[in-house]
Tab-separated table of C-alpha atoms and ligand atoms in Angstrom:
chain	number	residue	atom	x	y	z
A	199	MET	CA	31.438	115.154	-16.743
A	200	GLU	CA	28.372	115.790	-18.861
A	201	PRO	CA	25.220	116.688	-16.896
A	202	GLU	CA	23.230	113.776	-18.309
A	203	ASN	CA	25.799	111.389	-16.967
A	204	LYS	CA	25.491	112.634	-13.364
A	205	GLN	CA	24.189	110.104	-10.952
A	206	SER	CA	21.145	111.356	-9.026
A	207	ILE	CA	20.523	111.172	-5.329
A	208	LEU	CA	17.375	111.795	-3.386
A	209	ILE	CA	17.763	113.272	0.140
A	210	ILE	CA	14.731	112.649	2.378
A	211	GLU	CA	15.376	114.814	5.403
A	212	ASP	CA	13.074	117.227	7.390
A	213	GLU	CA	15.925	119.339	8.813
A	214	GLU	CA	16.506	121.795	6.023
A	215	ALA	CA	19.932	122.911	7.069
A	216	ILE	CA	21.182	119.353	7.133
A	217	ALA	CA	19.556	118.570	3.861
A	218	GLU	CA	21.132	121.547	2.177
A	219	LEU	CA	24.561	120.807	3.565
A	220	GLU	CA	24.357	117.242	2.283
A	221	ARG	CA	23.065	118.468	-1.067
A	222	ASP	CA	25.813	121.095	-1.459
A	223	TYR	CA	28.568	118.679	-0.690
A	224	LEU	CA	27.241	115.958	-2.962
A	225	GLU	CA	26.699	118.466	-5.789
A	226	GLN	CA	30.309	119.588	-5.391
A	227	SER	CA	31.268	115.931	-5.737
A	228	GLY	CA	29.491	115.767	-9.093
A	229	PHE	CA	26.075	114.310	-8.248
A	230	SER	CA	22.664	115.668	-9.051
A	231	VAL	CA	20.555	115.997	-5.876
A	232	ALA	CA	16.857	116.350	-5.086
A	233	LEU	CA	15.394	117.120	-1.661
A	234	ALA	CA	12.201	115.885	-0.037
A	235	GLY	CA	11.224	117.241	3.348
A	236	ASP	CA	8.953	114.472	4.678
A	237	GLY	CA	8.507	110.756	4.401
A	238	ALA	CA	5.418	110.607	2.199
A	239	SER	CA	6.600	112.994	-0.499
A	240	GLY	CA	10.054	111.312	-0.396
A	241	LEU	CA	8.629	107.879	-0.852
A	242	ALA	CA	6.496	109.018	-3.837
A	243	ARG	CA	9.484	110.564	-5.480
A	244	ALA	CA	11.722	107.620	-4.765
A	245	ILE	CA	9.242	105.248	-6.430
A	246	GLU	CA	8.141	107.449	-9.303
A	247	GLU	CA	11.472	108.959	-10.358
A	248	ASP	CA	14.702	107.398	-11.458
A	249	PHE	CA	17.282	108.007	-8.635
A	250	ASP	CA	20.519	106.066	-8.231
A	251	LEU	CA	20.569	106.294	-4.484
A	252	VAL	CA	18.464	107.509	-1.541
A	253	ILE	CA	19.713	109.072	1.626
A	254	LEU	CA	17.053	108.658	4.208
A	255	ASP	CA	16.663	110.293	7.620
A	256	ILE	CA	14.964	108.095	10.185
A	257	MET	CA	13.176	110.672	12.226
A	258	LEU	CA	10.654	112.277	9.886
A	259	PRO	CA	7.335	113.872	10.432
A	260	GLY	CA	4.493	111.560	9.542
A	261	LEU	CA	5.831	108.518	7.771
A	262	ASP	CA	9.180	107.658	9.419
A	263	GLY	CA	12.388	106.528	7.725
A	264	PHE	CA	11.901	102.856	8.686
A	265	SER	CA	8.521	102.697	6.871
A	266	VAL	CA	9.843	104.650	3.858
A	267	CYS	CA	12.806	102.274	3.591
A	268	LYS	CA	10.602	99.182	3.681
A	269	SER	CA	8.276	100.582	1.084
A	270	ILE	CA	11.017	101.657	-1.327
A	271	ARG	CA	12.648	98.213	-0.945
A	272	GLU	CA	9.443	96.498	-2.006
A	273	VAL	CA	9.722	98.005	-5.458
A	274	LYS	CA	13.351	99.123	-6.010
A	275	ASN	CA	16.863	97.728	-5.465
A	276	ILE	CA	18.636	101.094	-5.429
A	277	PRO	CA	21.043	101.628	-2.513
A	278	ILE	CA	19.483	103.226	0.580
A	279	LEU	CA	21.627	104.948	3.089
A	280	LEU	CA	19.786	105.544	6.368
A	281	VAL	CA	20.796	108.507	8.532
A	282	SER	CA	20.140	108.219	12.288
A	283	ALA	CA	20.495	110.843	14.980
A	284	LYS	CA	21.364	108.456	17.779
A	285	LYS	CA	23.439	105.326	18.174
A	286	ASP	CA	20.428	103.297	19.406
A	287	GLU	CA	18.615	104.041	16.184
A	288	SER	CA	21.522	102.587	14.282
A	289	ASP	CA	21.248	99.423	16.336
A	290	LYS	CA	17.649	99.233	15.442
A	291	VAL	CA	18.365	99.600	11.800
A	292	SER	CA	20.947	96.811	11.850
A	293	GLY	CA	18.552	94.554	13.735
A	294	LEU	CA	15.421	95.144	11.721
A	295	GLY	CA	16.434	93.873	8.298
A	296	LEU	CA	14.673	96.752	6.572
A	297	GLY	CA	16.720	96.395	3.428
A	298	ALA	CA	18.854	99.466	4.025
A	299	ASP	CA	22.359	99.149	2.579
A	300	ASP	CA	24.053	101.186	5.194
A	301	TYR	CA	23.453	103.619	7.962
A	302	ILE	CA	25.403	106.630	9.133
A	303	THR	CA	25.003	108.319	12.532
A	304	LYS	CA	24.808	112.064	12.944
A	305	PRO	CA	26.986	114.020	13.136
A	306	PHE	CA	29.069	112.783	10.258
A	307	SER	CA	31.599	114.507	8.058
A	308	PRO	CA	30.627	115.440	4.489
A	309	SER	CA	33.535	113.480	3.180
A	310	GLU	CA	32.377	110.362	5.007
A	311	LEU	CA	28.963	110.807	3.460
A	312	THR	CA	30.381	111.195	-0.084
A	313	ALA	CA	32.709	108.174	0.481
A	314	ARG	CA	29.759	106.004	1.594
A	315	VAL	CA	27.574	107.198	-1.323
A	316	ARG	CA	30.319	106.455	-3.897
A	317	ALA	CA	31.047	103.028	-2.344
A	318	HIS	CA	27.314	102.002	-2.553
A	319	LEU	CA	26.922	103.399	-6.066
A	320	SER	CA	29.882	101.409	-7.342
A	321	ARG	CA	28.759	98.224	-5.597
A	322	TYR	CA	25.319	98.643	-7.102
A	323	ALA	CA	26.782	99.379	-10.559
A	324	ARG	CA	28.748	96.156	-10.321
A	325	LEU	CA	25.635	94.229	-9.355
A	326	THR	CA	23.589	95.668	-12.180
A	327	GLY	CA	26.246	95.568	-14.897
A	328	GLY	CA	27.277	99.203	-14.437
A	329	SER	CA	25.233	100.509	-17.328
A	330	ARG	CA	24.274	103.671	-15.560
A	331	ALA	CA	27.632	104.380	-13.876
A	332	ALA	CA	29.677	107.258	-15.125
A	333	ASN	CA	33.144	106.171	-16.240
A	334	ASP	CA	34.965	107.812	-13.359
A	335	VAL	CA	38.669	107.776	-13.755
A	336	ILE	CA	41.312	109.185	-11.444
A	337	GLU	CA	44.714	109.699	-13.076
A	338	VAL	CA	47.710	110.651	-10.985
A	339	ARG	CA	51.178	110.360	-12.495
A	340	SER	CA	51.767	106.649	-13.175
A	341	LEU	CA	48.553	105.700	-11.437
A	342	HIS	CA	45.233	105.106	-13.182
A	343	ILE	CA	42.119	104.256	-11.200
A	344	ASP	CA	38.936	103.275	-13.016
A	345	LYS	CA	36.211	103.519	-10.406
A	346	SER	CA	33.411	102.036	-12.426
A	347	ALA	CA	35.349	99.025	-13.529
A	348	ARG	CA	37.172	98.965	-10.154
A	349	ARG	CA	40.495	98.503	-11.869
A	350	VAL	CA	43.892	99.988	-10.960
A	351	LEU	CA	46.678	100.363	-13.520
A	352	VAL	CA	50.258	101.335	-12.732
A	353	ASN	CA	52.153	102.481	-15.846
A	354	GLY	CA	49.462	100.722	-17.856
A	355	GLU	CA	49.791	97.447	-16.050
A	356	GLU	CA	46.888	96.131	-14.028
A	357	ARG	CA	47.342	95.485	-10.296
A	358	LEU	CA	44.815	93.339	-8.555
A	359	PHE	CA	43.076	94.858	-5.505
A	360	THR	CA	40.807	93.440	-2.854
A	361	ASN	CA	37.541	95.424	-2.390
A	362	LYS	CA	38.763	97.089	0.733
A	363	GLU	CA	42.145	97.927	-0.648
A	364	PHE	CA	40.323	99.533	-3.644
A	365	ASP	CA	37.843	101.463	-1.543
A	366	LEU	CA	40.654	102.768	0.673
A	367	LEU	CA	42.804	103.846	-2.275
A	368	VAL	CA	39.850	105.580	-4.010
A	369	PHE	CA	38.901	107.354	-0.768
A	370	LEU	CA	42.411	108.700	-0.321
A	371	ALA	CA	42.798	109.614	-4.023
A	372	GLU	CA	39.467	111.449	-3.996
A	373	HIS	CA	40.665	113.578	-1.136
A	374	PRO	CA	44.163	114.463	-2.196
A	375	ASN	CA	46.540	116.316	0.055
A	376	GLN	CA	44.229	115.881	3.029
A	377	VAL	CA	45.460	114.037	6.071
A	378	PHE	CA	43.325	111.240	7.555
A	379	SER	CA	43.882	109.466	10.859
A	380	LYS	CA	43.745	105.671	10.878
A	381	ASP	CA	40.548	105.992	12.863
A	382	GLU	CA	38.880	108.212	10.206
A	383	LEU	CA	39.913	105.832	7.417
A	384	PHE	CA	38.668	102.866	9.383
A	385	ARG	CA	35.263	104.494	9.933
A	386	ALA	CA	35.019	105.625	6.275
A	387	ILE	CA	35.815	102.160	4.776
A	388	TRP	CA	35.002	99.496	7.428
A	389	ALA	CA	32.196	101.047	9.397
A	390	MET	CA	29.673	98.378	8.594
A	391	GLU	CA	31.903	95.471	9.517
A	392	ALA	CA	32.553	95.975	13.201
A	393	VAL	CA	34.876	92.909	13.246
A	394	GLY	CA	38.014	94.731	12.164
A	395	GLU	CA	40.246	96.867	14.084
A	396	ILE	CA	42.280	100.009	13.341
A	397	ALA	CA	45.473	98.083	12.681
A	398	THR	CA	43.646	96.764	9.587
A	399	VAL	CA	44.193	100.234	8.097
A	400	THR	CA	47.940	99.943	8.421
A	401	VAL	CA	47.950	96.497	6.825
A	402	HIS	CA	45.907	97.673	3.906
A	403	ILE	CA	48.059	100.797	3.363
A	404	LYS	CA	51.099	98.539	3.242
A	405	LYS	CA	49.524	96.261	0.685
A	406	ILE	CA	48.313	99.195	-1.495
A	407	ARG	CA	51.879	100.664	-1.400
A	408	GLU	CA	53.348	97.339	-2.518
A	409	LYS	CA	51.073	97.513	-5.521
A	410	ILE	CA	51.247	101.177	-6.591
A	411	GLU	CA	54.462	102.606	-5.299
A	412	PRO	CA	57.648	102.384	-7.372
A	413	VAL	CA	59.613	102.267	-4.127
A	414	PRO	CA	57.234	101.104	-1.314
A	415	GLY	CA	59.743	102.142	1.386
A	416	SER	CA	59.668	105.689	0.076
A	417	PRO	CA	56.112	106.304	-0.987
A	418	GLN	CA	55.213	109.038	-3.499
A	419	PHE	CA	51.450	108.362	-3.478
A	420	ILE	CA	50.345	107.607	0.040
A	421	GLU	CA	52.557	109.413	2.507
A	422	THR	CA	52.682	108.695	6.253
A	423	ILE	CA	52.253	111.746	8.400
A	424	TRP	CA	53.853	110.679	11.548
A	425	GLY	CA	51.648	110.750	14.575
A	426	VAL	CA	48.637	111.767	12.517
A	427	GLY	CA	47.826	109.401	9.673
A	428	TYR	CA	48.060	109.243	5.911
A	429	ARG	CA	47.842	111.616	2.957
A	430	PHE	CA	47.435	110.963	-0.742
A	431	ARG	CA	49.802	113.269	-2.643
A	432	ALA	CA	48.350	114.482	-5.922
B	91	LIG	CA1	14.777	114.319	11.107
């Protein structure tokens, strides 16, 4: 990927260790990342500079994350991912209608963060015509996934995916050879819609297999690891 095509993320977080961990992981995943250590400087940068997404901690010295979120939202539509330290803060976020696109509760895994970031960037790219999105393509054997266009081809033939099937396939394909439990997959893909249940994961895996596997009963892409979960074989 060319450096100028990198999508840029602003992390507003006063805990330096957490900010650096998030930054390192997102940089490894191909993003360009800037850090702001307090609400006021974070807000200024979010408004003046051209970021694709903001990761915003709620508990900040001075101007807190709620206020920063509201103020960014008054002038920009970019995705805002709120980070909360406690479950009750999350509830507040969901109830306040601050214009945040998502929230994630500490502690979270770096892969969960990256999955959320990618999901929001691709949603935003679709909403805005995708002009800024990098043309991210995953190719594994007969499978071709175009993340920007949200298209899946098998041996050059397009297969239609629902949003959740697509998000789940991309999440697995972006973490090849790693085993995820149904619970982890559910949290990564469905966290914002509390209506579902874990069995949803099983149903979606079955549907994805029917679309991408040459022999669905004997999968070569998404393997079942009995008693544990699933693994995408690259
Ligand atoms: Ca904090």
